[in-house]
Coordinates of C-alpha atoms in Angstrom, one line a residue:
M1 CA 0.0 0.0 0.0
E2 CA 2.8 2.4 0.9
L3 CA 4.6 1.5 -2.3
K4 CA 1.4 2.3 -4.3
K5 CA 1.1 5.7 -2.6
E6 CA 4.8 6.5 -3.4
S7 CA 4.3 5.4 -7.0
L8 CA 1.2 7.6 -7.4
K9 CA 3.0 10.6 -5.9
L10 CA 5.9 10.0 -8.2
S11 CA 3.7 9.8 -11.2
V12 CA 1.9 13.0 -10.4
S13 CA 5.2 14.8 -9.7
V14 CA 6.6 13.7 -13.1
I15 CA 3.5 14.9 -14.9
L16 CA 3.5 18.2 -13.1
A17 CA 7.2 18.6 -13.9
L18 CA 6.6 17.9 -17.6
I19 CA 3.7 20.4 -17.7
F20 CA 5.7 23.1 -16.0
T21 CA 8.7 22.5 -18.3
I22 CA 6.5 22.7 -21.4
L23 CA 4.8 25.9 -20.2
L24 CA 8.2 27.5 -19.3
I25 CA 10.0 26.6 -22.5
F26 CA 7.2 27.7 -24.9
F27 CA 6.4 30.9 -23.0
P28 CA 6.1 33.5 -25.7
R29 CA 9.2 35.7 -25.9
G30 CA 8.8 39.4 -26.7
G31 CA 5.9 41.8 -26.4
Y32 CA 2.6 41.5 -28.1
Y33 CA 1.2 45.0 -28.5
G34 CA -1.4 46.5 -30.8
E35 CA -3.5 49.6 -31.2
I36 CA -6.3 49.5 -28.6
P37 CA -8.8 52.3 -29.1
M38 CA -9.6 54.5 -26.1
S39 CA -13.3 54.7 -25.2
L40 CA -13.9 58.5 -25.3
E41 CA -11.3 59.7 -27.8
D42 CA -10.4 59.2 -31.4
G43 CA -6.8 58.4 -30.6
A44 CA -5.3 55.1 -29.7
F45 CA -2.4 53.9 -27.5
Q46 CA -0.1 51.0 -27.5
G47 CA -1.4 48.2 -25.2
F48 CA -0.6 44.6 -24.4
Q49 CA -2.9 42.2 -26.2
L50 CA -3.6 39.3 -23.9
S51 CA -5.6 37.4 -26.5
L52 CA -2.7 37.5 -29.0
F53 CA -0.3 36.4 -26.2
F54 CA -2.3 33.3 -25.4
E55 CA -2.8 32.6 -29.1
V56 CA 1.0 32.6 -29.7
Y57 CA 1.5 30.5 -26.5
K58 CA -1.0 27.9 -27.7
S59 CA 0.5 27.9 -31.2
N60 CA 4.0 27.3 -29.9
I61 CA 3.0 24.2 -28.0
V62 CA 0.7 22.8 -30.6
Q63 CA 3.2 23.2 -33.5
F64 CA 6.0 21.6 -31.4
F65 CA 3.9 18.4 -30.7
Q66 CA 2.6 18.3 -34.2
H67 CA 6.2 18.2 -35.4
I68 CA 7.0 15.4 -33.0
W69 CA 3.9 13.4 -34.3
E70 CA 4.7 14.0 -38.0
H71 CA 8.5 13.6 -37.9
Q72 CA 9.1 11.4 -34.8
S73 CA 11.7 13.9 -33.8
L74 CA 12.1 16.8 -31.3
G75 CA 13.2 19.0 -34.2
G76 CA 16.3 20.7 -35.4
T77 CA 19.0 22.9 -33.9
M78 CA 20.9 26.0 -34.9
F79 CA 23.0 23.7 -37.1
S80 CA 21.0 22.8 -40.2
Q81 CA 22.3 19.2 -40.5
T82 CA 22.1 18.4 -36.8
S83 CA 18.9 17.1 -35.0
V84 CA 18.0 17.5 -31.4
E85 CA 18.6 13.7 -30.9
K86 CA 22.2 14.0 -32.2
E87 CA 22.9 16.8 -29.8
L88 CA 21.5 14.9 -26.9
I89 CA 23.6 11.9 -27.7
R90 CA 26.7 14.1 -28.1
Y91 CA 26.4 16.2 -24.9
Y92 CA 24.3 14.4 -22.3
P93 CA 26.6 11.4 -21.7
K94 CA 29.4 13.9 -20.9
S95 CA 27.2 15.6 -18.3
L96 CA 25.9 12.2 -17.0
L97 CA 29.5 11.2 -16.2
I98 CA 29.9 14.4 -14.1
I99 CA 26.5 13.8 -12.4
A100 CA 27.3 10.2 -11.6
I101 CA 30.8 11.0 -10.2
G102 CA 29.5 14.0 -8.2
F103 CA 26.6 11.9 -6.9
V104 CA 28.8 9.0 -5.7
V105 CA 31.5 11.3 -4.3
S106 CA 28.9 13.4 -2.4
I107 CA 27.4 10.3 -0.7
I108 CA 30.7 8.6 0.2
F109 CA 32.6 11.7 1.4
G110 CA 29.5 13.3 2.8
V111 CA 28.8 10.3 5.1
L112 CA 32.4 10.2 6.2
K113 CA 32.4 14.0 6.8
G114 CA 29.1 13.6 8.7
I115 CA 30.6 10.9 11.0
F116 CA 33.6 13.1 11.6
D117 CA 31.4 16.0 12.5
Y118 CA 29.4 13.9 14.9
R119 CA 32.4 12.4 16.7
N120 CA 33.9 15.8 17.2
T121 CA 30.8 17.8 18.0
Y122 CA 31.8 18.4 21.6
T123 CA 35.6 18.6 21.0
K124 CA 38.0 21.3 19.9
K125 CA 38.0 19.7 16.4
N126 CA 34.4 20.9 16.0
L127 CA 35.6 24.0 14.2
L128 CA 37.2 21.7 11.6
G129 CA 34.1 19.5 11.5
N130 CA 30.8 21.3 11.7
G131 CA 32.6 24.6 11.2
T132 CA 33.8 23.7 7.7
T133 CA 30.4 22.1 6.8
W134 CA 28.6 25.3 7.8
L135 CA 31.1 27.4 5.9
F136 CA 30.8 25.6 2.6
Q137 CA 27.0 25.5 2.8
S138 CA 27.0 29.2 3.4
I139 CA 29.2 30.2 0.5
P140 CA 27.4 30.4 -2.9
D141 CA 28.4 27.7 -5.3
F142 CA 29.5 30.1 -8.0
F143 CA 31.9 31.8 -5.6
V144 CA 33.6 28.4 -4.9
V145 CA 34.0 27.9 -8.6
I146 CA 35.5 31.4 -9.0
I147 CA 38.0 30.8 -6.2
A148 CA 39.0 27.5 -7.9
F149 CA 39.5 29.4 -11.2
Y150 CA 41.6 31.9 -9.4
L151 CA 43.8 29.3 -7.9
A152 CA 44.1 27.4 -11.1
F153 CA 44.9 30.5 -13.1
Y154 CA 47.7 31.7 -10.8
Y155 CA 49.1 28.5 -9.2
L156 CA 48.1 25.6 -11.4
P157 CA 48.3 24.6 -15.1
M158 CA 44.8 25.8 -15.9
G159 CA 44.9 24.6 -19.4
M160 CA 45.5 21.0 -18.3
I161 CA 42.8 21.2 -15.6
F162 CA 39.9 22.8 -17.5
S163 CA 40.7 22.0 -21.1
N164 CA 38.0 20.0 -23.0
K165 CA 40.8 18.4 -25.1
N166 CA 42.1 16.1 -22.3
W167 CA 40.5 12.8 -21.5
Y168 CA 40.3 13.7 -17.9
S169 CA 38.4 17.0 -18.6
F170 CA 35.5 15.8 -16.5
A171 CA 37.5 15.5 -13.3
A172 CA 37.7 19.2 -12.3
P173 CA 34.0 19.9 -13.0
A174 CA 32.9 16.7 -11.2
L175 CA 35.0 17.7 -8.1
L176 CA 33.4 21.2 -8.1
V177 CA 29.9 19.8 -8.6
S178 CA 30.3 17.5 -5.5
I179 CA 31.4 20.2 -3.0
Y180 CA 28.0 21.5 -1.9
P181 CA 26.2 18.1 -2.1
T182 CA 29.0 16.6 0.0
M183 CA 28.4 19.2 2.7
Y184 CA 24.6 18.7 2.4
V185 CA 25.0 15.0 3.0
A186 CA 27.5 15.6 5.9
R187 CA 25.1 17.9 7.6
M188 CA 22.2 15.5 7.2
T189 CA 24.3 12.5 8.4
C190 CA 25.5 14.4 11.5
V191 CA 22.0 15.6 12.4
S192 CA 20.7 12.0 12.0
L193 CA 23.5 10.6 14.2
L194 CA 22.9 13.3 16.9
N195 CA 19.2 12.5 17.0
Q196 CA 20.0 8.9 17.9
D197 CA 22.7 9.8 20.4
G198 CA 21.8 9.0 24.0
Q199 CA 19.0 6.5 23.1
D200 CA 18.8 3.3 25.1
Y201 CA 20.2 1.0 22.5
I202 CA 23.2 3.3 22.1
R203 CA 23.9 3.3 25.8
T204 CA 23.5 -0.4 26.0
A205 CA 26.0 -0.9 23.2
F206 CA 28.6 1.3 25.0
A207 CA 27.8 -0.6 28.3
K208 CA 28.7 -3.9 26.5
G209 CA 32.2 -2.5 25.8
F210 CA 31.8 -1.6 22.1
K211 CA 34.0 1.2 20.8
A212 CA 32.6 4.3 19.3
R213 CA 33.5 3.2 15.8
Q214 CA 31.7 -0.1 16.3
V215 CA 28.6 1.5 17.7
I216 CA 28.4 4.0 14.8
N217 CA 29.0 1.3 12.1
R218 CA 26.8 -1.4 13.6
H219 CA 23.9 0.5 15.1
I220 CA 23.7 4.2 14.4
M221 CA 24.6 4.2 10.7
R222 CA 22.2 1.4 10.0
N223 CA 19.3 3.5 11.1
S224 CA 20.7 6.7 9.6
A225 CA 20.9 4.9 6.2
L226 CA 17.1 5.1 6.0
D227 CA 17.4 8.9 6.2
L228 CA 20.1 9.0 3.6
I229 CA 18.2 6.8 1.2
A230 CA 15.1 8.9 1.6
H231 CA 17.1 12.0 0.5
L232 CA 18.8 10.5 -2.5
P233 CA 16.5 12.3 -5.1
T234 CA 17.1 15.6 -3.3
I235 CA 20.9 15.0 -3.5
M236 CA 20.6 14.2 -7.2
M237 CA 18.7 17.4 -7.8
V238 CA 21.3 19.4 -6.0
V239 CA 24.1 17.7 -8.0
I240 CA 22.2 18.5 -11.3
S241 CA 21.6 22.1 -10.4
N242 CA 25.3 22.5 -9.5
M243 CA 26.3 20.8 -12.7
L244 CA 24.4 23.3 -14.8
M245 CA 26.2 26.2 -13.2
V246 CA 29.7 24.6 -13.1
E247 CA 29.6 23.6 -16.8
Y248 CA 28.7 27.1 -17.8
L249 CA 31.4 28.7 -15.7
T250 CA 34.2 26.2 -16.6
G251 CA 33.2 26.0 -20.3
Y252 CA 32.9 22.2 -20.1
A253 CA 31.3 20.9 -23.3
G254 CA 28.3 19.1 -21.7
A255 CA 24.6 19.3 -21.6
G256 CA 24.4 22.3 -19.2
N257 CA 26.6 24.5 -21.3
R258 CA 24.9 23.5 -24.5
M259 CA 21.5 24.1 -23.0
F260 CA 22.6 27.6 -22.0
V261 CA 23.5 28.2 -25.6
A262 CA 20.2 26.8 -26.7
L263 CA 18.4 29.3 -24.4
G264 CA 20.2 32.2 -26.2
G265 CA 22.7 32.7 -23.5
R266 CA 25.6 33.7 -25.8
Q267 CA 24.5 36.7 -27.7
N268 CA 26.6 39.4 -29.3
T269 CA 24.1 42.2 -28.8
V270 CA 22.1 43.3 -25.8
G271 CA 18.4 42.9 -26.3
F272 CA 15.1 42.2 -24.5
G273 CA 15.1 38.4 -24.6
T274 CA 13.3 38.2 -27.9
S275 CA 15.8 36.0 -29.7
D276 CA 14.8 32.5 -30.8
I277 CA 15.7 29.6 -28.6
E278 CA 16.2 25.9 -29.5
A279 CA 13.0 24.8 -27.8
G280 CA 13.2 21.2 -28.9
L281 CA 16.8 20.9 -27.6
V282 CA 16.0 22.5 -24.2
F283 CA 13.0 20.2 -23.9
G284 CA 15.2 17.2 -24.7
F285 CA 17.7 18.1 -22.1
A286 CA 14.9 18.7 -19.5
L287 CA 13.6 15.2 -20.3
C288 CA 17.0 13.8 -19.7
F289 CA 17.4 15.5 -16.3
I290 CA 13.9 14.5 -15.2
A291 CA 14.6 10.9 -16.3
T292 CA 17.8 10.9 -14.2
V293 CA 16.0 12.1 -11.1
L294 CA 13.2 9.6 -11.8
V295 CA 15.7 6.7 -11.9
V296 CA 17.0 7.8 -8.5
H297 CA 13.5 8.0 -7.1
I298 CA 12.8 4.4 -8.3
V299 CA 16.0 3.2 -6.7
K300 CA 15.1 4.9 -3.5
M301 CA 11.7 3.3 -3.4
I302 CA 13.2 -0.2 -4.1
M303 CA 15.8 0.2 -1.4
L304 CA 13.4 1.5 1.2
T305 CA 10.9 -1.3 0.4
K306 CA 13.6 -4.0 0.9
L307 CA 14.9 -2.4 4.1
S308 CA 11.4 -2.1 5.5
Q309 CA 10.8 -5.8 4.7
K310 CA 14.0 -6.8 6.4
G311 CA 13.0 -4.7 9.4
A312 CA 9.6 -6.4 9.5

């Protein structure tokens, strides 16, 4: 019954996410103005035509799905010989590699950092533990990337670290992507451990002579694992949001950077946001991101179901 509820919630969430994505991507760009006569004078003034706005809005959505139905494709791109599907195949695997590495690194090092923070909460090392966790959570992500760029530019071979030509070009972006999620997991792990601290079964374990490491590994972390698994989709969303920002700032040739270009993010002139966007490509990348989070949701549901059955 609980699994059915979770499945229903997940289905509704995916549908709402798709609807919101479609409405956002195909939102009419530019102003829709016309001559609207004033009631008591012969003159006219420029006014916003709401009916024209919604007409264009509807037309954008209908034409896009008609094209999908007729051509079995999400459409073309700014390159005449390149389809959306080719761009997705070219760019998304590169970003997926960063996402996967950032996700795994965040969980592993986040849990280890959380245990360290927990064990040193009431010691002088707390500044190094919870202090650094709080610091990195307080600093904006883009500021961390800027600092990394500064250090790389003046003290490290920047061309070797951030160049797209090297086979290890994913390493630096993946590391930057994982910083904030790692601190998020560390904070969550530490809080979960502190909530269990002092409970009867913990005191009993210490009374039996178990060391702190044994108590944490055998008892506390086993219960904290449920909290961690429940937050896996949230961690993935944090990783993806960081990936979009990091790819743009580092120039990494992945889905995030390409999507920014598709949204008209690299223009030579300053305008009012009326330039055309590659709507099909943006929608394709959005589907990939939603599918990635959906897979993590499904994994979370399976793991929680198995753990609850073992507990029963």
